[in-house]
Every structure is written in structure tokens, then in C-alpha cells.
Tab-separated table of C-alpha atoms in Angstrom:
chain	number	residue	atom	x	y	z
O	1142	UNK	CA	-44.881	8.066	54.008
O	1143	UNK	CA	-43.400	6.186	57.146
O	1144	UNK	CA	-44.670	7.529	60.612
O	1145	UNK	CA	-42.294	9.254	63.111
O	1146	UNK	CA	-43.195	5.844	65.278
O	1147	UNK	CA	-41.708	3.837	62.089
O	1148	UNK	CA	-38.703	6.250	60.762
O	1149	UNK	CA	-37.829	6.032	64.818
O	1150	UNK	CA	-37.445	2.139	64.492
O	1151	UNK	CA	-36.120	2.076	61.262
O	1152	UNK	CA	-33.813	4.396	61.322
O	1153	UNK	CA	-31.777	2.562	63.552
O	1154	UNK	CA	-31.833	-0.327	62.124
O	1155	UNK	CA	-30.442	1.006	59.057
O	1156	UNK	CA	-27.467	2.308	60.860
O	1157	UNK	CA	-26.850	-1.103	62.372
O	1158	UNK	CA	-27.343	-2.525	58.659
O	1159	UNK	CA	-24.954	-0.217	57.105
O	1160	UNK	CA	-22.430	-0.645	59.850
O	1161	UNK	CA	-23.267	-4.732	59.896
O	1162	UNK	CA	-22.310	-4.401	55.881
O	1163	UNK	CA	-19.108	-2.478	55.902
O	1164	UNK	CA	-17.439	-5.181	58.529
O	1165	UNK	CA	-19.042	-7.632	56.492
O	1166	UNK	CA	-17.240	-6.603	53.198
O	1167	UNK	CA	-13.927	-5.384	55.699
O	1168	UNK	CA	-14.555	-9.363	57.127
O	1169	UNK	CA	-14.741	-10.714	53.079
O	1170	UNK	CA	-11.468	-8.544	52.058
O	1171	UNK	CA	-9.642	-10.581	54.852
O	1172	UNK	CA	-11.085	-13.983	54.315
O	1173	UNK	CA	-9.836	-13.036	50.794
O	1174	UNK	CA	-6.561	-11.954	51.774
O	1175	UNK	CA	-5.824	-14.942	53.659
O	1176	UNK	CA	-7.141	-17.636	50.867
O	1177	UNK	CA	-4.767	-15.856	48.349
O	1178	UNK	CA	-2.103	-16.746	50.859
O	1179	UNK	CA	-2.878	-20.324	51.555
O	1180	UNK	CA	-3.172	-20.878	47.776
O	1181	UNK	CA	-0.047	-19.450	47.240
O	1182	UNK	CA	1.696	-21.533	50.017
O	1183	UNK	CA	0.530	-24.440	48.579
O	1184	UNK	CA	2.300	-23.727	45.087
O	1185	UNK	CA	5.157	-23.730	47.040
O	1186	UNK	CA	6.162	-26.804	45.142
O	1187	UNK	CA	6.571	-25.118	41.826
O	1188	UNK	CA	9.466	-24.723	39.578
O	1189	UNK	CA	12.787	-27.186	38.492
O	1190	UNK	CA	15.400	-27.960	41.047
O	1191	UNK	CA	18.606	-26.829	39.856
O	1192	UNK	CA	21.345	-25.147	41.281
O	1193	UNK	CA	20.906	-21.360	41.710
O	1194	UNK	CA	22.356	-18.345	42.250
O	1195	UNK	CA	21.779	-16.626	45.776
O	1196	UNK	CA	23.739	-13.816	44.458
O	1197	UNK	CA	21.505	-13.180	40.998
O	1198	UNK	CA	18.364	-14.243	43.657
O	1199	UNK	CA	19.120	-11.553	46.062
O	1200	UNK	CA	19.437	-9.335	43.079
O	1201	UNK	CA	16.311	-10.012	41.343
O	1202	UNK	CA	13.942	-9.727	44.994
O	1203	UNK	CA	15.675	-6.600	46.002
O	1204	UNK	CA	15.236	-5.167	42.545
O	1205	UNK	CA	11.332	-6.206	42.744
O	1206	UNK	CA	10.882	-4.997	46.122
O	1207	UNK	CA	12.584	-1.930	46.150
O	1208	UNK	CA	13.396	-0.848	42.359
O	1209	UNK	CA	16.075	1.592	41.780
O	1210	UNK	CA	15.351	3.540	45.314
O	1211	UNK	CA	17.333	1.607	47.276
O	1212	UNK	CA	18.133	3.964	49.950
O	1213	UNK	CA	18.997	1.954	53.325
O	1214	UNK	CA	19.506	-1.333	51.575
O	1215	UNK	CA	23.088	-2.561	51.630
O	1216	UNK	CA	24.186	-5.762	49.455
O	1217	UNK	CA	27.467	-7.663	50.160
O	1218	UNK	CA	27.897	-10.515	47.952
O	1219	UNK	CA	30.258	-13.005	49.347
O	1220	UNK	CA	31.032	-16.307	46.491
O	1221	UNK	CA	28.440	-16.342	43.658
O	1222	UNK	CA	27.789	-19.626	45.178
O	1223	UNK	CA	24.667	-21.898	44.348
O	1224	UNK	CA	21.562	-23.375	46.242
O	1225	UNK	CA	19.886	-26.384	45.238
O	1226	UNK	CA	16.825	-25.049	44.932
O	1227	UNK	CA	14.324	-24.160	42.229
O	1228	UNK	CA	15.034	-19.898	41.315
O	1229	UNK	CA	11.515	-19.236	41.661
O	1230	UNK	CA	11.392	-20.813	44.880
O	1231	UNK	CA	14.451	-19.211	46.330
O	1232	UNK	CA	13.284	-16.117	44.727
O	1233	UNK	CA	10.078	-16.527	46.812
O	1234	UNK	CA	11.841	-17.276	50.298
O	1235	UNK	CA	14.161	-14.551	49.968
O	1236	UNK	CA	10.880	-11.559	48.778
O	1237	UNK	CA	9.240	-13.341	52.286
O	1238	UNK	CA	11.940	-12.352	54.542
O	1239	UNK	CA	13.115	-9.108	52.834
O	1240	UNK	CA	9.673	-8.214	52.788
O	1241	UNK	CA	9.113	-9.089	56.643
O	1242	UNK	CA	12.954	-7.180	56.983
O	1243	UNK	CA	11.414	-3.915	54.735
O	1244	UNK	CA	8.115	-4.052	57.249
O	1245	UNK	CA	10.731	-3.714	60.187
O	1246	UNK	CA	12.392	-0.828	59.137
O	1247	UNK	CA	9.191	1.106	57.820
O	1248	UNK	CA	9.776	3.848	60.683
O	1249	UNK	CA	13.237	4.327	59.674
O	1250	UNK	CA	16.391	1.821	59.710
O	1251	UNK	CA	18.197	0.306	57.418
O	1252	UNK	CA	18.479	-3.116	56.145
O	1253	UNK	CA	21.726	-5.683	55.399
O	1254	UNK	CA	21.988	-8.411	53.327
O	1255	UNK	CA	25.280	-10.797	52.930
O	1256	UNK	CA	25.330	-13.683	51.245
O	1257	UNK	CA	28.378	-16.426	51.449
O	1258	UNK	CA	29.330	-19.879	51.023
O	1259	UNK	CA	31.772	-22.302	52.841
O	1260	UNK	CA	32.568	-25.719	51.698
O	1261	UNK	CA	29.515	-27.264	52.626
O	1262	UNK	CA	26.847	-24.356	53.079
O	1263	UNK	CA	25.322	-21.584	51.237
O	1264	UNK	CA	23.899	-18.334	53.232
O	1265	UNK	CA	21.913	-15.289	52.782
O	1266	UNK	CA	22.315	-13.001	56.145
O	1267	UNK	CA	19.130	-10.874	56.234
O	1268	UNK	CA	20.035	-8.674	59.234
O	1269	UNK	CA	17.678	-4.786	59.807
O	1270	UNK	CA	17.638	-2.462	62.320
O	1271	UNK	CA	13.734	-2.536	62.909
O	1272	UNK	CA	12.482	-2.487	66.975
O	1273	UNK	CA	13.506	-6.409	67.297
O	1274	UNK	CA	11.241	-8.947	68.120
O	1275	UNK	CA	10.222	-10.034	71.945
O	1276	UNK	CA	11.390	-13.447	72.930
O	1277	UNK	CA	7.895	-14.523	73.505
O	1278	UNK	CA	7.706	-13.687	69.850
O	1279	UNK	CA	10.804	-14.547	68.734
O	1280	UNK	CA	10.298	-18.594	69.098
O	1281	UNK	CA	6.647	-17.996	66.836
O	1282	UNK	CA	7.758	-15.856	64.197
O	1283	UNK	CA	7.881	-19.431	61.293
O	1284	UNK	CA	3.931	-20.397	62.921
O	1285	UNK	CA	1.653	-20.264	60.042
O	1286	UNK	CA	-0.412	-16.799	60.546
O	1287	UNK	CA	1.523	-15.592	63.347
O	1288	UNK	CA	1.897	-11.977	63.431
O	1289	UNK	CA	2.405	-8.908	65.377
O	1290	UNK	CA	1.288	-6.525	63.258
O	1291	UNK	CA	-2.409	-7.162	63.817
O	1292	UNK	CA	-4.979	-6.706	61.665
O	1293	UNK	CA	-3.685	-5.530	57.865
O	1294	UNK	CA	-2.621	-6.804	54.533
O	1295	UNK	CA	-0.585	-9.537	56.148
O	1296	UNK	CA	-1.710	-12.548	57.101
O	1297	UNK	CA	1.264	-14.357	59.058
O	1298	UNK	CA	2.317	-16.828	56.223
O	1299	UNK	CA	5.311	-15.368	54.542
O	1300	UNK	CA	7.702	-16.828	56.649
O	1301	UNK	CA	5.935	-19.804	57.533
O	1302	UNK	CA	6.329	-20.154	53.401
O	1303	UNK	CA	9.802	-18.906	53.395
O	1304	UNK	CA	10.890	-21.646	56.293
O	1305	UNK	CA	8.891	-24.483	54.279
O	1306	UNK	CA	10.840	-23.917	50.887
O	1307	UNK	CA	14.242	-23.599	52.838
O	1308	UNK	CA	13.624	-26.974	54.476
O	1309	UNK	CA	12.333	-28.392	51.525
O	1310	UNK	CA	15.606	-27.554	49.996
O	1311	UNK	CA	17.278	-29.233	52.667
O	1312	UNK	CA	18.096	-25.966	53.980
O	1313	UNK	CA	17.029	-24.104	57.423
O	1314	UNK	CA	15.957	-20.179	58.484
O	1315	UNK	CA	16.722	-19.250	61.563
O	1316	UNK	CA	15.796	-15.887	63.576
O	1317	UNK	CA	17.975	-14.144	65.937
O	1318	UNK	CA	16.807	-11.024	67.495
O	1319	UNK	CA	15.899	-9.015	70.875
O	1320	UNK	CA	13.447	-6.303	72.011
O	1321	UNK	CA	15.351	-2.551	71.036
O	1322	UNK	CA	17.987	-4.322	68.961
């Protein structure tokens, strides 16, 4: 048995072990977090260029991100018109920002999505009525791990990714938003 002298000292130091451990292993699931991410924006590159659908795309992410409860999604397909761009990695771009758009609108709001095609350009229009972004913000949102949602399962890379495979494509994603809007 331990004297009250020793329990007294190690007592605390057990406490500070314990405590020491869990932001250790809350430290690990984060470093492991962002690794998946990295190693997924490097595969970036995967997949046959070939001209695809943005309206079957738009179909297929929405489907996998929101299933048959689509309640406050609303789809307006302009032209079936075609991207050159691998499906998989238009399929990725497009589950980056309609994931970002679904994060929003998690408080309530609903999201719109309208895709078109001119003569020389192919669009998807991901618009939500989330709280808007800050200026200050606004001009950061493609930075790799930039993010104002602090600490959490996100690590600030899906639209860095989402930007990369659009200009890869020879394509471009823009952001347009204000504070309350």
C-alpha cells in the first residue's frame, strides 16, 4: 500500500496522464483526419477524361449526399450538356461544394442547384441560403485547410480539391457571397 504522502502525488499525476491521453488520441483522430484528406487530394488525378454529364453528375452527388430525403434541395437542369472532365472527378468537385452548400444550411435553409450550358461554357450554379460568408473570408474559402468551422470532421480541403479538379479541367469555381445573405 501507497502512503497518503504518495497517493497525494500520484494521484494527480494520474489525472494529468489521463487528461494528457484523451487529447493525445483527440490530437491522433485529427492528424488522421487530415492525412485521409491530403491522400485523397492527391488522387485527384484519377479517372478517364471524357466528356460528361453535369446533369447525370449532379444527379448521382445529390442522390449520395442526400438519398431520397431531399427536402430543401431544388434541381433545375438547364441542357444535358457535357464537361470535359473525368465523371469521377466531376462527381468529386460537385459532393465538395454541395457538401460545403449542405454544411451551410445545417440550421435551416434551403439549397439550389442549376446547371446550363451556352455555346462555349458548361455551369453548375450551387447557390444556399446558409449565414453567407464574411469578405475577409470570402477571398480564402479555395486555401488548402481554410475553414470557419473550427475544430471538427473537416479539415479545409474540399474546396481547395473541388477548385483544383475544375482548373485542371480547364474550368474555374468561383464564390460569391456576403455576411446575412
Amino acid at each position: 500500500e501507497d502512503s497518503p504522502a504518495v497517493q497525494a502525488h500520484v494521484t494527480p499525476l494520474l489525472e494529468d496522464g489521463r487528461e494528457m491521453l484523451a487529447e493525445s488520441l483527440v490530437g491522433a483522430r485529427r492528424v488522421q483526419t487530415i492525412v485521409r484528406a491530403l491522400r485523397d487530394l492527391s488522387r485527384l488525378e484519377i479517372g478517364k477524361v471524357e466528356p460528361s454529364s453535369i446533369n447525370s453528375a449532379v444527379t448521382r452527388v445529390v442522390q449520395s449526399l442526400w438519398g431520397d430525403k431531399r427536402d430543401g434541395v431544388q434541381v433545375s437542369f438547364g441542357a444535358n450538356a457535357l464537361a470535359h472532365i473525368a465523371p469521377l472527378q466531376l462527381d468529386q468537385a460537385l459532393s465538395h461544394v454541395l457538401d460545403n452548400a449542405r454544411k451551410a444550411v445545417a440550421g435551416g435553409g434551403r439549397i439550389f442547384i442549376d446547371t446550363g450550358a451556352d455555346d462555349e461554357t458548361v455551369w453548375v450554379c450551387v447557390r444556399d441560403e446558409g449565414c453567407g460568408i464574411a469578405p475577409e473570408h470570402l477571398r480564402r474559402v479555395f486555401e488548402p485547410f481554410f475553414t470557419t468551422r473550427g475544430v471538427g470532421p473537416g479539415v479545409g480541403l474540399g474546396l481547395t480539391a473541388a477548385y483544383g479538379l475544375g482548373e485542371r479541367a480547364g474550368g474555374t469555381l468561383a464564390a460569391q457571397s456576403e455576411r446575412g445573405v
